[in-house]
Structures are given as C-alpha cells and as structure tokens.
Amino acid sequence: MQGLMQDWPLLVSTILDHARINHPEREVVTRTVEGPIHRYTYRDLHGRAKRCAKALGRLGMRQGDVVATLGWNTHRHMECWYGIMGSGAVCHTLNPRLFLDQLNYIVNHAEDRFLLLDVSFVPIAEALQATCPTIKGYVILTDRAHLPETKLKNALCYEDLLAAEDESFAWVNVDERSAAGLCYTSGTTGNPKGVVYSHRSNVLHALAVNNADMLGLRSVDAIMPIVPMFHANAWATVFAAPMSGAKLVMPGGKLDGESVHQLLEDEAVTCTAAVPTVWLGLLQYLETQNKRLTTLQRVVVGGAACPGIVMEKFEEKYGVLVLHGWGMTEMSPLGTVSSLKPNQAKLSRAEQMKYKLKQGRAPYTVEMKIADDAGKELPRDGKTFGHLLVRGPAISKAYFKGEGGQILDQDGFFDTGDVATLDEEGFMQITDRAKDVIKSGGEWISSIEIENLAVGHPGVAEAAVIGLPHPKWDERPLLVVVKKPGAEVGKAEILSFLDGKIAKWWMPDDVVFATEIPHTATGKIQKRDLRERFKDHKLPGVV
Ligand code: AMP
C-alpha cells in the first residue's frame, strides 16, 4: 500500500516563502561591506531575491547555469543566493581566501556563467578575467554611489539591476534532487573538488540543524553567522534562520573582536557560529577591554577543534553555552554537535567538559562508524581509533564531474578523512586528519589534543603539533608555538604546563617558537607546510 501524503517538493525557495508568510517583519541586519549598518525584513529579502532572479534571467541566466558569488555574509549575498537557487540555477560560492590559481582552476572547472561580487573583491575578479572565459558578466554587489573604477568588462551595478525589476517572479519548480549549490573543498591534496548540494539536501539539512540538540534556532533567536557563506553554506544558518524565523545578523567582512562584539550587543544576538580563531580574537578583546556579553546564549565552535580554554571562558566567565560542532563541506556541513545528554547532566563539571570537548553526536540524518584500514568496523568504546565514515541524505555521494572517482564504500559510507573514536553514548572525538596523524611506537598521538591544551597557557596565542621522523619511534611530536604579544615564555615552561595533562609518551620532544602558523583558506592549520618548514629540525637526542 502506498502512503497518501502529498509530494511537496523540498525546494530552497519554500524556505524563503515560509519566512515571507510567517515572519515577514523579522529583521535581517547587515554590516555592509561599504560600512553602514543596513536593516530590513524577511519580506524585503524575499521581494529583492525575486527581483534579483528576474534581473539575472534578463542577463541570460538559465536553469542549470552555474553562477558564482564572491561575497561576505550580507543581505545582498542572501538575495543572490535565493535568487539564483530559486531560478533553478546553481549558486557557486567562491572562497576569496584561496590563491588566485586555485580560484582560476575552480571557476573554469565549474564553468561559471556570471560572477556576483562585493566591491572588496573587484581586484580578484580583475585578475581572473583574462583566464576565465566562461564568465559572461560581472555584477558588483553595491549601489551606483559605491561602484568602483574597474577594468572588468561587462561590469554591472547590482542596485541598478534590481531597481529596474519588480517582484513578479515565480520560483522555478525544479526537481528537488536537482543541484542548488556548489562549493569546492579547500583541497589540501590535489585539485579542489566540487561538492554539489541539492534543494532536497539543503532543506533536510536545515531541518536537522534546527533540532534542539543541534543549533535549534527559534523565532525568538537572533543568529549571527560569522562563518562565511562561502564556507559550506555558513554552516546551514542561511537556510535554518529563515526556516525558523530567527532574526538574521550578517557581519560583512569585519570579523575582529571589537566589530564582532559591537554587533552581538547592538543587535541582541542570542546565537552565533564561527571557527576557534574568531573566538580567540573576541575573548581577547573582551578581556583586555573588560567587556561583557549581555544577550548571547549559545556559541557554536567548529571547523577546527574547540580549545578547552575557549569553552571554559565562554561558559564560566561569560555564561554562554558552547556548542562544539564538527562537519565538513561534503556534509552540508554539520555532522555533530556536543550537546550533553540527561545522564551526563549528573556528572561533575570536569567529566562534562570531557564530553563537551569531543566533537559531539550526530542528529537524525547522519550515520557514523569507524573502520580500520581494511574497512572493518571498529568498536564504539571511546578508545579505539579508526577512519571516520558517514552516510546520510545531505552527504556527498560523488564530486562534481566525477572528480575523485568512486567515493563511497560498499555500504554507501563516505570516508571523511578524519581519524576518530566513537563512544557508547554516540559521542565522536577526532584524533587528527588521517594525513596528519602522528604514529609513535605504533600508537597514535592526537596532535589536536596537545594543541588545544597548549593554547590554554596564558602566553600562547596559537599552537600546532606535527610529527617528525624518529629513528626509534618512527615519529615524535614537535610543538610549534606562536606567543601572545609581549609574552615571555620558554620551552621548559610550556612542557611543564602540559605535564600531567597528557600521557608521558605524548609529550612533545621539542618546542619551537614561530612568528606565525600557516592556515588554509578555511582557517585550518596547514600541517603540510609546517612539516616542510621543519623537515630539517633535529629533535633532541636524534643525530
Ligand atoms: P571543511 O570541509 O573545510 O569544512 O573541513 C572539514 C574538516 O575540518 C573536517 O574533516 C575536520 O578535519 C575539520 N574539522 C571541522 N570541525 C572540526 C572540529 N570541531 N574539530 C576538529 N576538526 C574539525
């Protein structure tokens, strides 16, 4: 017998329609790239997204076209996002932090038809123009008053285009499995690969993200996604916010501690999300300026492991709940959040922290398992390390144009490239990226855990641990430290700070000080570069 329910297509446009009908007056506030604060409502966003769809259609955008954006988190980027997807075209977010040759490869690989960009990214587009012939036109996301001088051919002014249209546009009724978004992974090995989101996967993922144990956005919330839209859909907040009716606060390109704090307070933000480096910046600002957080209730930390000190400061000093999240571009991106379960509420604070600092547990829609090198499933005992594999309706089954070939195992699981443990409660903890693991005497040492402890030292701004070859143990850890400005701290002090916090054999064999640590375009430590930089470093006792 068949069920007799409607086939209501899970299209991204239904999310904005929902916000328009149910939360028309809820605000969308942006710190614009040009500077001033802009505010309007979901009703306005809906109307302008339709104008944008009409304008792009008039320029020649067709269903199935790939249209690129180079933009910060702003209301205009949101309008383009929904305008493109609502036209049945594919919104391709480009990461402006990538090297030009990577962007060049990506634009040509994706065959982007148009590029919509913020004023601040005009120089990047100019540099790409000659080698990216698929781009037929550039739209600069600003008004006539702020339009810069540019060498871009066919550059158009976004506000002029919108002013010429009305809102009478019917969203295109595509198949819910058709492509809506495209985002290339940062590609630490080989060329970047395109992750293709469908309307269906975006809607299902946003529903999962709005679970109470995940981000759980509600209409009473004000969410500020600091994580960029070009980093995996701003962790789905761009869908989850209008779906819930939460006020949306877009920070533009100013992500320093002071600017972030000002928006959090002025706009009464209750929930926000970013990578740990942003939070370290904010916490430092709060401490040095003696500021408080008066409205913030939860802060999502992800993209890299949350250092204990970040969780401790937010929760104990500022009374803000930390949700440690893990995910990846291929997972839309959220895979886990470390929300405590009722039995853990009875544990001591120290025991709770152990769980909260793990990467967390999966919502319905994400299945996880760990496996050995041969693909055999390993026990969920919280101790055994293995390759972390995932399966679900918002997880990639292939990369764009078949790059990378077959990426699923025989049971349909995708290998995340992370090495992790899973415990009986369903909590997952990442040890390392598989390519960064340190193997000493046949056992794995978690670089992430040592790094996150090291940044707990008051003189340490950032830390990275890499494995160096060792004649007896195969590899031994080297700790690379960037000191806080003015801090006086030496090797012996750092090692004694770590003493007792980690197993003796995890203790780094050496500590070196550096002025900076290299990062990828999505803010992760570039271990490959560090290994190259220190490849001739002699660990003590090694000749
Ligand atoms: P991306 O696709 O750029 O978002 O990168 C995904 C990768 O970032 C994951 O496979 C992890 O290696 C890493 N990552 C994301 N969140 C966390 C986290 N909370 N802790 C440790 N690593 C993380």
XYZ file of C-alpha atoms and ligand atoms in Angstrom:
566
model
C 0.000 0.000 0.000
C 1.254 3.471 -0.859
C 1.131 6.332 1.607
C -1.296 9.057 0.606
C 0.674 12.131 1.519
C 1.487 14.971 -0.843
C 4.719 15.130 -2.809
C 5.595 18.589 -1.589
C 8.951 19.295 -3.202
C 11.747 20.209 -0.806
C 12.892 23.328 -2.649
C 15.074 26.020 -1.145
C 12.617 28.671 -2.347
C 9.978 27.248 0.022
C 12.193 28.313 2.939
C 12.114 31.967 1.934
C 8.395 31.770 1.099
C 7.827 30.403 4.591
C 9.739 33.301 6.159
C 7.850 35.801 3.985
C 4.455 34.452 5.052
C 5.156 33.615 8.689
C 7.895 36.048 9.735
C 7.560 38.997 7.329
C 8.575 41.626 9.891
C 11.559 39.744 11.345
C 14.735 41.688 10.761
C 17.765 40.957 8.617
C 20.604 43.241 9.699
C 23.905 43.637 7.845
C 27.152 45.409 8.488
C 27.636 46.286 4.843
C 30.930 45.944 3.044
C 30.695 49.690 2.381
C 30.452 50.343 6.130
C 26.993 51.403 7.400
C 24.511 49.069 9.094
C 21.632 48.085 6.816
C 18.355 46.696 8.117
C 15.244 45.334 6.506
C 12.938 42.316 6.915
C 12.383 38.847 5.529
C 9.576 40.396 3.466
C 12.112 42.715 1.829
C 14.649 39.934 1.375
C 12.013 37.805 -0.344
C 10.995 40.610 -2.682
C 14.546 41.551 -3.587
C 15.568 37.914 -4.141
C 12.777 37.785 -6.740
C 13.986 40.997 -8.367
C 17.482 39.528 -8.413
C 16.181 36.352 -10.101
C 14.433 38.483 -12.721
C 17.500 40.632 -13.310
C 19.798 37.645 -13.712
C 17.291 35.992 -16.038
C 17.248 39.131 -18.148
C 21.051 38.973 -18.352
C 20.770 35.430 -19.704
C 20.990 33.166 -16.645
C 19.152 29.918 -17.374
C 18.028 26.934 -15.335
C 21.057 24.723 -14.612
C 23.601 27.537 -15.116
C 26.337 27.837 -12.526
C 26.563 31.363 -11.122
C 29.451 32.290 -8.853
C 29.483 34.628 -5.872
C 32.476 36.228 -4.186
C 30.864 37.783 -1.181
C 30.876 38.316 2.554
C 27.836 37.493 4.659
C 25.440 40.284 3.701
C 21.785 40.796 2.799
C 22.752 41.198 -0.852
C 24.579 37.881 -0.852
C 21.448 36.286 0.645
C 19.290 37.811 -2.103
C 21.589 36.449 -4.820
C 21.725 33.086 -3.088
C 17.933 32.675 -3.090
C 17.517 34.438 -6.431
C 19.906 32.021 -8.154
C 18.632 28.868 -6.447
C 15.002 29.946 -6.876
C 15.623 30.228 -10.623
C 16.765 26.629 -10.843
C 20.369 27.772 -11.333
C 23.289 26.720 -9.133
C 24.849 29.130 -6.651
C 28.593 28.613 -6.558
C 30.255 30.285 -3.585
C 33.919 31.137 -4.187
C 36.280 31.478 -1.255
C 38.181 34.770 -1.653
C 40.919 33.491 0.658
C 42.052 30.929 -1.912
C 45.123 31.548 -4.043
C 44.390 33.027 -7.454
C 45.498 29.925 -9.345
C 43.105 27.811 -7.245
C 40.238 30.233 -7.936
C 41.146 30.177 -11.590
C 41.039 26.383 -11.658
C 37.719 26.324 -9.776
C 35.923 28.924 -11.942
C 36.972 27.132 -15.128
C 36.147 23.711 -13.756
C 32.697 24.878 -12.652
C 32.181 26.819 -15.907
C 30.714 29.746 -14.011
C 28.484 31.894 -16.254
C 28.325 35.016 -14.091
C 30.262 36.324 -11.145
C 28.489 38.406 -8.487
C 30.973 40.109 -6.189
C 31.450 42.551 -3.351
C 33.337 45.778 -4.026
C 36.239 44.493 -1.931
C 36.781 41.585 -4.325
C 36.981 43.586 -7.554
C 40.802 43.138 -7.743
C 40.386 39.338 -7.549
C 37.807 39.349 -10.354
C 40.049 41.596 -12.454
C 42.912 39.144 -12.010
C 40.678 36.225 -13.047
C 39.045 37.922 -16.018
C 41.598 37.064 -18.718
C 41.812 33.369 -17.862
C 38.133 32.693 -17.083
C 36.335 32.937 -20.429
C 33.160 31.176 -19.271
C 32.175 34.245 -17.213
C 29.858 36.313 -19.392
C 29.221 39.106 -16.962
C 30.149 40.603 -13.595
C 27.689 42.124 -11.160
C 29.137 44.283 -8.395
C 27.026 43.991 -5.264
C 26.702 47.665 -4.455
C 24.898 50.852 -5.428
C 25.963 53.426 -8.005
C 27.496 55.688 -5.366
C 29.948 52.975 -4.295
C 30.708 51.499 -7.689
C 34.499 51.456 -8.031
C 36.549 52.164 -11.121
C 37.192 48.775 -12.678
C 38.895 47.087 -15.588
C 36.180 44.418 -15.563
C 34.393 44.180 -18.878
C 30.598 43.979 -18.675
C 30.586 45.016 -15.004
C 27.095 45.929 -13.844
C 25.786 47.642 -10.739
C 23.588 45.352 -8.629
C 21.307 48.030 -7.228
C 20.667 49.440 -10.717
C 19.706 45.984 -11.940
C 17.290 45.464 -9.045
C 15.755 48.924 -9.407
C 14.744 48.048 -12.967
C 12.744 44.967 -11.919
C 9.599 44.216 -9.942
C 8.844 41.283 -7.631
C 6.561 39.384 -10.017
C 8.724 36.338 -10.400
C 7.539 32.746 -9.917
C 10.204 30.491 -8.429
C 11.160 27.789 -10.899
C 9.696 24.422 -9.990
C 12.691 22.134 -10.370
C 13.063 18.551 -9.224
C 14.034 18.606 -5.543
C 17.075 16.460 -6.351
C 18.482 18.981 -8.799
C 21.575 20.986 -7.931
C 21.127 24.188 -5.906
C 24.618 24.940 -4.605
C 28.240 24.255 -5.408
C 31.198 24.655 -3.059
C 34.734 23.419 -3.647
C 36.592 21.806 -0.783
C 39.826 23.531 0.118
C 41.749 20.666 -1.497
C 44.821 20.189 0.670
C 45.776 17.327 -1.664
C 45.291 17.570 -5.415
C 42.900 19.970 -7.045
C 39.883 21.314 -5.164
C 36.786 19.180 -5.663
C 33.249 20.436 -6.144
C 30.569 19.462 -3.640
C 27.114 19.736 -5.211
C 24.192 20.352 -2.847
C 20.646 19.649 -3.974
C 17.498 21.514 -2.941
C 16.420 18.429 -1.047
C 19.727 18.002 0.806
C 19.736 21.678 1.822
C 16.184 21.548 3.170
C 16.698 18.260 5.031
C 19.982 19.510 6.457
C 18.428 22.765 7.658
C 15.678 20.780 9.393
C 18.347 18.671 11.101
C 20.336 21.754 12.120
C 17.206 23.183 13.722
C 16.972 20.204 16.038
C 17.093 21.409 19.638
C 20.286 19.430 20.310
C 21.952 20.955 17.242
C 21.667 24.733 16.684
C 17.939 24.614 17.432
C 17.097 28.058 16.048
C 13.732 29.539 17.086
C 11.808 32.652 16.115
C 12.933 34.319 19.366
C 16.593 33.866 18.408
C 18.882 36.321 16.689
C 21.560 34.359 14.850
C 24.807 35.854 13.609
C 26.680 33.524 11.260
C 30.277 34.705 11.333
C 31.329 31.605 9.443
C 31.167 32.776 5.831
C 28.549 31.745 3.296
C 31.490 30.660 1.137
C 32.470 28.145 3.817
C 29.842 25.432 3.371
C 26.614 27.451 3.468
C 27.609 29.369 6.601
C 27.015 26.048 8.342
C 23.432 25.944 7.071
C 22.382 29.037 9.026
C 21.352 30.773 5.783
C 18.634 28.138 5.449
C 17.977 27.381 9.122
C 17.415 31.056 10.083
C 14.589 31.926 7.637
C 13.136 28.469 8.258
C 12.778 29.287 11.967
C 12.033 32.999 11.718
C 15.130 33.886 13.724
C 16.461 37.410 13.245
C 19.489 37.231 10.958
C 22.555 39.376 11.654
C 25.160 39.435 8.884
C 28.596 40.708 9.899
C 30.028 41.535 6.460
C 33.803 41.442 6.305
C 34.794 42.910 9.701
C 35.451 39.942 11.950
C 37.817 41.381 14.563
C 36.926 41.131 18.254
C 35.660 44.701 18.586
C 33.431 44.621 15.479
C 32.004 41.231 16.417
C 31.303 42.341 19.977
C 29.585 45.523 18.844
C 27.162 43.644 16.586
C 26.499 40.945 19.190
C 25.467 43.619 21.684
C 23.750 46.150 19.392
C 21.609 43.514 17.705
C 20.917 41.425 20.825
C 22.327 38.300 19.214
C 21.456 35.053 21.028
C 23.347 32.516 18.914
C 26.456 32.803 16.768
C 28.834 30.489 14.911
C 32.496 30.649 13.858
C 35.872 28.895 13.849
C 38.006 28.955 17.030
C 40.368 31.702 15.813
C 37.467 34.175 15.654
C 36.519 33.269 19.223
C 40.077 33.618 20.473
C 40.034 37.131 18.968
C 36.730 38.008 20.619
C 37.753 36.616 24.012
C 40.983 38.567 23.946
C 39.039 41.749 23.160
C 36.544 41.100 25.969
C 39.342 40.564 28.450
C 41.568 43.454 27.518
C 38.631 45.895 27.242
C 36.760 44.468 30.227
C 33.545 43.959 28.211
C 30.562 41.671 28.851
C 28.196 39.653 26.689
C 24.670 40.573 27.750
C 22.410 38.757 25.250
C 24.413 35.880 23.806
C 23.155 32.447 24.914
C 24.965 29.944 22.695
C 28.076 29.997 20.608
C 28.830 27.346 18.012
C 32.523 26.498 17.661
C 33.555 24.342 14.729
C 35.670 23.988 11.616
C 38.596 23.080 13.879
C 38.671 21.580 17.361
C 37.464 23.830 20.165
C 40.289 24.559 22.627
C 39.347 23.891 26.260
C 40.192 27.476 27.167
C 37.575 28.832 24.710
C 34.855 26.655 26.222
C 35.911 27.446 29.770
C 35.995 31.224 29.242
C 32.670 31.422 27.397
C 30.833 29.207 29.854
C 32.415 30.147 33.170
C 33.298 33.804 32.717
C 30.605 34.985 30.303
C 27.772 32.491 30.986
C 27.401 31.480 27.321
C 26.768 27.837 26.386
C 29.330 26.442 23.940
C 28.175 24.010 21.277
C 31.183 22.273 19.806
C 30.341 21.202 16.258
C 32.093 19.175 13.621
C 31.360 18.771 9.960
C 32.732 19.223 6.507
C 31.847 20.755 3.161
C 30.791 17.312 1.926
C 28.277 17.061 4.810
C 26.390 20.317 4.064
C 28.279 20.715 6.552
C 27.165 19.871 10.099
C 27.787 16.305 11.255
C 27.795 16.506 15.042
C 27.249 18.853 17.983
C 28.399 18.137 21.530
C 25.088 18.699 23.360
C 25.012 16.863 26.656
C 22.510 14.076 27.315
C 20.426 13.794 30.511
C 22.654 11.174 32.149
C 25.639 13.484 31.624
C 23.879 16.290 33.489
C 24.650 14.368 36.705
C 28.387 14.268 36.034
C 30.946 16.575 37.589
C 31.869 19.704 35.628
C 35.256 18.139 34.726
C 33.587 14.975 33.427
C 31.052 17.020 31.455
C 33.850 19.025 29.859
C 35.378 15.789 28.566
C 32.175 15.145 26.606
C 31.638 18.749 25.577
C 35.139 18.959 24.155
C 34.541 15.912 21.998
C 33.230 16.780 18.530
C 29.788 15.547 19.572
C 26.984 13.319 18.443
C 25.017 13.051 15.249
C 21.483 14.268 14.603
C 18.972 12.067 12.814
C 20.159 12.201 9.139
C 23.802 11.450 9.954
C 25.077 7.897 10.476
C 28.669 7.427 11.642
C 31.012 4.463 12.002
C 34.739 3.972 12.426
C 36.725 1.412 10.468
C 40.281 0.071 10.210
C 42.483 0.333 7.105
C 40.769 -2.724 5.620
C 37.311 -1.182 6.095
C 36.322 -3.427 9.027
C 34.050 -1.677 11.500
C 35.670 -0.953 14.883
C 34.043 -0.918 18.338
C 32.275 2.127 19.761
C 34.209 2.086 23.016
C 35.586 5.627 23.143
C 39.146 4.266 22.911
C 39.630 2.569 19.550
C 40.726 4.960 16.785
C 39.623 4.469 13.208
C 38.747 6.142 9.935
C 35.507 8.034 10.386
C 32.854 7.178 7.797
C 29.463 8.854 7.356
C 26.202 8.308 5.500
C 23.067 10.425 5.124
C 20.778 12.418 2.823
C 22.890 15.603 2.981
C 26.280 13.920 2.468
C 28.102 13.775 -0.897
C 27.875 10.634 -2.987
C 30.256 11.959 -5.672
C 32.191 15.103 -6.545
C 31.293 17.434 -9.407
C 32.134 15.967 -12.822
C 33.185 12.693 -11.196
C 36.490 14.043 -9.844
C 37.998 11.641 -7.335
C 36.022 8.713 -8.808
C 34.053 6.432 -6.530
C 33.986 7.960 -3.040
C 31.602 5.650 -1.165
C 32.328 2.209 0.313
C 30.179 -0.818 -0.486
C 27.635 0.232 2.154
C 27.361 3.788 0.864
C 29.571 5.399 3.542
C 31.847 8.348 2.745
C 35.340 8.450 4.280
C 35.687 11.823 5.990
C 39.499 11.674 6.042
C 39.333 12.139 9.805
C 40.544 9.633 12.381
C 38.273 9.414 15.407
C 36.840 7.433 18.295
C 33.142 6.792 18.907
C 31.828 6.056 22.395
C 28.803 4.197 23.751
C 26.881 7.473 24.087
C 27.368 8.222 20.376
C 29.957 10.940 21.007
C 32.670 11.171 18.388
C 36.145 12.558 19.061
C 38.593 13.445 16.337
C 42.218 12.492 16.816
C 43.536 14.055 13.630
C 43.140 14.269 9.898
C 44.298 10.866 8.602
C 47.117 12.561 6.711
C 48.294 14.445 9.810
C 48.272 11.638 12.393
C 51.439 11.123 14.380
C 52.394 7.496 14.839
C 54.863 6.872 17.638
C 55.906 3.333 18.502
C 52.866 2.013 16.621
C 50.398 4.166 18.620
C 48.616 7.333 17.592
C 49.230 10.647 19.293
C 46.482 13.251 18.896
C 48.046 16.495 17.727
C 44.700 18.250 18.193
C 44.551 17.423 21.879
C 48.064 18.714 22.563
C 47.445 21.900 20.566
C 44.248 22.645 22.431
C 45.920 22.191 25.786
C 48.894 24.330 24.781
C 46.694 27.317 23.859
C 45.398 27.164 27.432
C 48.761 28.617 28.536
C 48.334 32.363 29.046
C 51.413 33.161 26.923
C 50.398 31.059 23.919
C 48.422 32.590 21.047
C 48.422 29.556 18.763
C 49.951 26.085 18.725
C 50.464 23.325 16.180
C 51.851 19.835 16.612
C 53.452 17.880 13.771
C 55.221 14.523 13.622
C 58.921 14.455 12.754
C 60.775 11.280 11.763
C 62.457 9.471 14.642
C 64.892 6.520 14.337
C 63.446 4.581 17.261
C 59.764 5.595 17.430
C 59.078 6.303 13.709
C 57.658 9.714 14.570
C 57.740 12.036 17.549
C 55.737 15.238 18.111
C 57.179 18.720 17.660
C 55.192 21.596 19.167
C 55.241 24.872 17.252
C 54.116 27.869 19.315
C 53.183 31.447 18.474
C 53.485 33.581 21.608
C 50.961 36.237 22.581
C 52.331 39.748 22.009
C 54.727 40.615 24.821
C 54.580 37.151 26.424
C 57.782 35.759 27.908
C 57.527 32.010 27.756
C 60.097 29.287 27.046
C 60.209 25.623 26.153
C 60.597 24.329 29.730
C 57.588 26.309 30.939
C 55.349 25.029 28.135
C 56.374 21.439 28.727
C 55.781 21.685 32.455
C 52.348 23.253 31.707
C 51.483 20.144 29.647
C 52.934 17.764 32.233
C 50.201 15.705 33.867
C 47.596 16.826 31.314
C 48.656 14.291 28.667
C 50.236 10.830 28.711
C 54.021 10.961 29.217
C 54.720 9.473 25.784
C 52.557 12.168 24.121
C 54.863 14.869 25.488
C 56.385 16.805 22.551
C 60.090 16.037 22.116
C 60.734 19.688 21.378
C 59.068 23.124 21.330
C 59.916 25.760 18.747
C 58.665 29.333 18.570
C 57.406 30.878 15.345
C 56.007 34.275 14.416
C 53.029 32.732 12.613
C 51.456 29.395 11.730
C 50.201 28.909 8.154
C 46.448 28.425 7.597
C 44.279 27.084 4.805
C 41.577 29.204 3.192
C 39.045 27.830 5.686
C 41.188 28.679 8.703
C 42.738 25.286 9.412
C 46.393 24.841 10.317
C 48.376 23.966 7.193
C 50.295 20.997 8.602
C 51.829 20.053 5.275
C 53.593 23.434 5.086
C 54.736 23.166 8.693
C 56.187 19.694 8.105
C 58.055 21.093 5.113
C 59.285 24.083 7.097
C 60.615 21.948 9.968
C 61.731 18.905 7.997
C 65.388 19.504 8.899
C 64.697 20.257 12.548
C 66.689 17.913 14.793
C 64.728 16.630 17.776
C 66.832 16.430 20.985
C 68.722 13.133 21.128
C 68.393 12.474 17.391
C 71.654 12.673 15.475
P 35.852 21.827 5.624
O 35.282 20.954 4.583
O 36.773 22.874 5.093
O 34.792 22.387 6.498
O 36.792 20.931 6.552
C 36.297 19.789 7.184
C 37.324 19.268 8.150
O 37.597 20.209 9.183
C 36.894 18.024 8.880
O 37.009 16.855 8.122
C 37.812 18.062 10.097
O 39.096 17.550 9.785
C 37.949 19.544 10.382
N 37.021 19.934 11.446
C 35.832 20.534 11.344
N 35.287 20.739 12.558
C 36.152 20.239 13.458
C 36.163 20.120 14.878
N 35.176 20.582 15.635
N 37.230 19.519 15.452
C 38.250 19.050 14.705
N 38.296 19.135 13.374
C 37.267 19.718 12.754
